[in-house]
CSV table of C-alpha atoms in Angstrom, one decimal:
chain,number,residue,atom,x,y,z
D,1,MET,CA,-7.4,-23.2,70.0
D,2,HIS,CA,-7.1,-21.2,66.7
D,3,VAL,CA,-9.7,-21.2,63.9
D,4,HIS,CA,-9.1,-19.4,60.8
D,5,ILE,CA,-11.7,-17.8,58.9
D,6,ALA,CA,-11.3,-15.9,55.9
D,7,TYR,CA,-14.5,-14.0,54.6
D,8,ARG,CA,-14.9,-14.8,50.9
D,9,PRO,CA,-18.2,-14.0,49.5
D,10,SER,CA,-19.6,-15.5,46.3
D,11,GLY,CA,-21.4,-13.6,43.7
D,12,SER,CA,-21.3,-10.5,42.9
D,13,LEU,CA,-20.0,-8.9,45.9
D,14,ALA,CA,-17.0,-11.0,45.4
D,15,ARG,CA,-15.1,-8.2,44.3
D,16,ALA,CA,-16.4,-5.6,46.0
D,17,ALA,CA,-15.9,-7.5,49.7
D,18,SER,CA,-13.2,-6.4,52.0
D,19,PRO,CA,-11.1,-9.3,53.3
D,20,LEU,CA,-11.9,-10.3,57.1
D,21,THR,CA,-9.8,-12.8,59.0
D,22,LEU,CA,-11.2,-13.8,62.4
D,23,GLU,CA,-9.4,-15.9,65.1
D,24,HIS,CA,-10.5,-17.2,68.4
D,25,ARG,CA,-9.0,-18.9,71.2
D,26,ARG,CA,-9.8,-19.6,74.8
D,27,HIS,CA,-8.0,-17.7,77.3
D,28,THR,CA,-8.1,-17.2,81.0
D,29,ALA,CA,-9.2,-13.7,80.4
D,30,GLY,CA,-12.1,-14.8,78.2
D,31,LEU,CA,-12.9,-15.6,74.7
D,32,VAL,CA,-10.0,-13.7,72.6
D,33,ILE,CA,-11.0,-12.8,68.8
D,34,THR,CA,-8.1,-11.4,66.8
D,35,VAL,CA,-9.9,-9.3,63.8
D,36,LEU,CA,-7.4,-8.9,61.1
D,37,GLY,CA,-8.2,-7.0,57.9
D,38,GLU,CA,-11.3,-4.4,57.5
D,39,VAL,CA,-14.5,-4.6,58.5
D,40,ASP,CA,-17.5,-2.7,56.5
D,41,MET,CA,-20.9,-3.4,55.1
D,42,THR,CA,-20.0,-6.1,53.1
D,43,ASN,CA,-18.6,-8.5,56.0
D,44,ALA,CA,-19.6,-6.4,59.3
D,45,ALA,CA,-22.5,-9.2,59.8
D,46,VAL,CA,-20.1,-12.0,59.5
D,47,LEU,CA,-18.0,-10.3,62.8
D,48,GLU,CA,-21.5,-10.3,64.6
D,49,GLN,CA,-22.3,-13.8,63.6
D,50,TYR,CA,-19.0,-15.1,64.7
D,51,VAL,CA,-18.8,-13.4,68.0
D,52,ARG,CA,-22.0,-14.5,69.0
D,53,GLU,CA,-21.7,-18.2,68.0
D,54,HIS,CA,-18.5,-18.6,70.1
D,55,ALA,CA,-19.1,-16.6,73.2
D,56,SER,CA,-21.0,-18.2,76.1
D,57,PRO,CA,-23.4,-16.4,78.2
D,58,GLY,CA,-21.6,-14.6,80.7
D,59,GLU,CA,-18.2,-14.8,79.1
D,60,ARG,CA,-16.0,-12.0,78.9
D,61,VAL,CA,-14.9,-11.5,74.9
D,62,VAL,CA,-12.2,-9.4,73.9
D,63,LEU,CA,-11.7,-8.1,70.3
D,64,ASP,CA,-8.3,-7.7,69.8
D,65,MET,CA,-8.3,-4.8,66.9
D,66,THR,CA,-4.9,-4.4,66.8
D,67,MET,CA,-4.2,-6.0,62.9
D,68,LEU,CA,-7.8,-3.8,61.9
D,69,THR,CA,-6.9,-1.8,59.0
D,70,PHE,CA,-10.2,-0.1,58.4
D,71,ILE,CA,-13.8,0.1,60.1
D,72,ASP,CA,-16.9,1.9,58.9
D,73,SER,CA,-20.2,2.6,60.5
D,74,SER,CA,-21.6,-0.7,60.1
D,75,GLY,CA,-18.5,-2.0,62.0
D,76,LEU,CA,-19.1,0.4,64.6
D,77,ARG,CA,-22.9,-0.5,65.1
D,78,VAL,CA,-21.8,-4.7,65.2
D,79,LEU,CA,-19.4,-3.5,68.0
D,80,GLU,CA,-22.2,-1.4,70.1
D,81,ASN,CA,-24.7,-4.5,69.3
D,82,LEU,CA,-22.3,-7.0,70.6
D,83,HIS,CA,-21.8,-4.6,73.5
D,84,VAL,CA,-25.3,-4.3,74.7
D,85,ALA,CA,-25.9,-8.0,73.8
D,86,LEU,CA,-23.2,-9.5,75.4
D,87,ARG,CA,-23.6,-7.3,78.6
D,88,HIS,CA,-27.7,-8.5,78.7
D,89,ALA,CA,-26.1,-12.3,78.6
D,90,GLY,CA,-24.3,-11.2,81.9
D,91,GLY,CA,-20.7,-11.0,79.8
D,92,SER,CA,-18.8,-8.0,78.5
D,93,LEU,CA,-17.2,-6.9,75.6
D,94,HIS,CA,-13.6,-5.6,75.5
D,95,LEU,CA,-11.8,-4.0,72.8
D,96,LYS,CA,-7.9,-4.1,72.6
D,97,GLY,CA,-5.1,-2.3,70.3
D,98,VAL,CA,-7.5,0.3,69.1
D,99,HIS,CA,-5.9,2.7,66.8
D,100,GLY,CA,-6.1,4.6,63.9
D,101,ILE,CA,-9.5,5.4,62.4
D,102,LEU,CA,-11.5,3.1,65.0
D,103,ALA,CA,-10.1,5.1,67.8
D,104,ARG,CA,-10.8,8.7,65.8
D,105,LEU,CA,-14.5,7.0,65.0
D,106,MET,CA,-14.8,6.0,68.4
D,107,GLU,CA,-13.9,9.4,69.5
D,108,ILE,CA,-16.0,11.4,67.2
D,109,THR,CA,-19.5,9.1,67.6
D,110,GLY,CA,-19.0,8.9,71.5
D,111,LEU,CA,-18.1,5.4,71.7
D,112,LEU,CA,-14.8,5.4,73.2
D,113,PRO,CA,-16.2,6.0,76.6
D,114,ILE,CA,-18.7,3.5,76.6
D,115,LEU,CA,-16.8,0.7,75.3
D,116,ASN,CA,-14.6,-1.0,77.5
D,117,MET,CA,-10.9,-0.2,76.1
D,118,GLU,CA,-7.7,-2.2,76.9
D,119,SER,CA,-4.3,-0.9,75.9
D,120,PHE,CA,-5.8,1.9,73.6
D,121,THR,CA,-3.3,3.4,71.3
D,122,GLY,CA,-3.6,6.7,69.2
D,123,SER,CA,-1.5,5.4,66.6
D,124,PRO,CA,-1.4,2.1,64.4
D,125,PRO,CA,1.0,-0.6,65.4
D,126,PRO,CA,4.5,-0.5,63.9
D,127,GLY,CA,4.6,-2.7,60.6
D,128,PRO,CA,7.0,-5.6,59.9
D,129,THR,CA,10.9,-4.6,60.2
D,130,ARG,CA,12.6,-4.4,57.3
D,131,PRO,CA,16.3,-5.2,56.7
């Protein structure tokens, strides 16, 4: 099942907000949530709320970060909060496709060895092929 949510805040933040799209599907490996776009102070809470709403107690949650283009400290804080909350509920948080700025920030902050990583890549995924 795919659910597309585009974060589009109203009011004065609309011009300043970063684009974020979240999709989820159930898989034999657990709940897989694809994060597309940017996670920053304008929408980090949306990511946290989305995961909390869709994750079941004791469930394995995989955040596919392959299409993430930017993350700031607010986003890192959300990842750490989700890791702790899911673990306390008997589940787990796994990050897939970590690359670029997220990989570097996780390295600098010490989160890299703490969070569960899958398919870690040190460089961004290749862009679309051009004719």
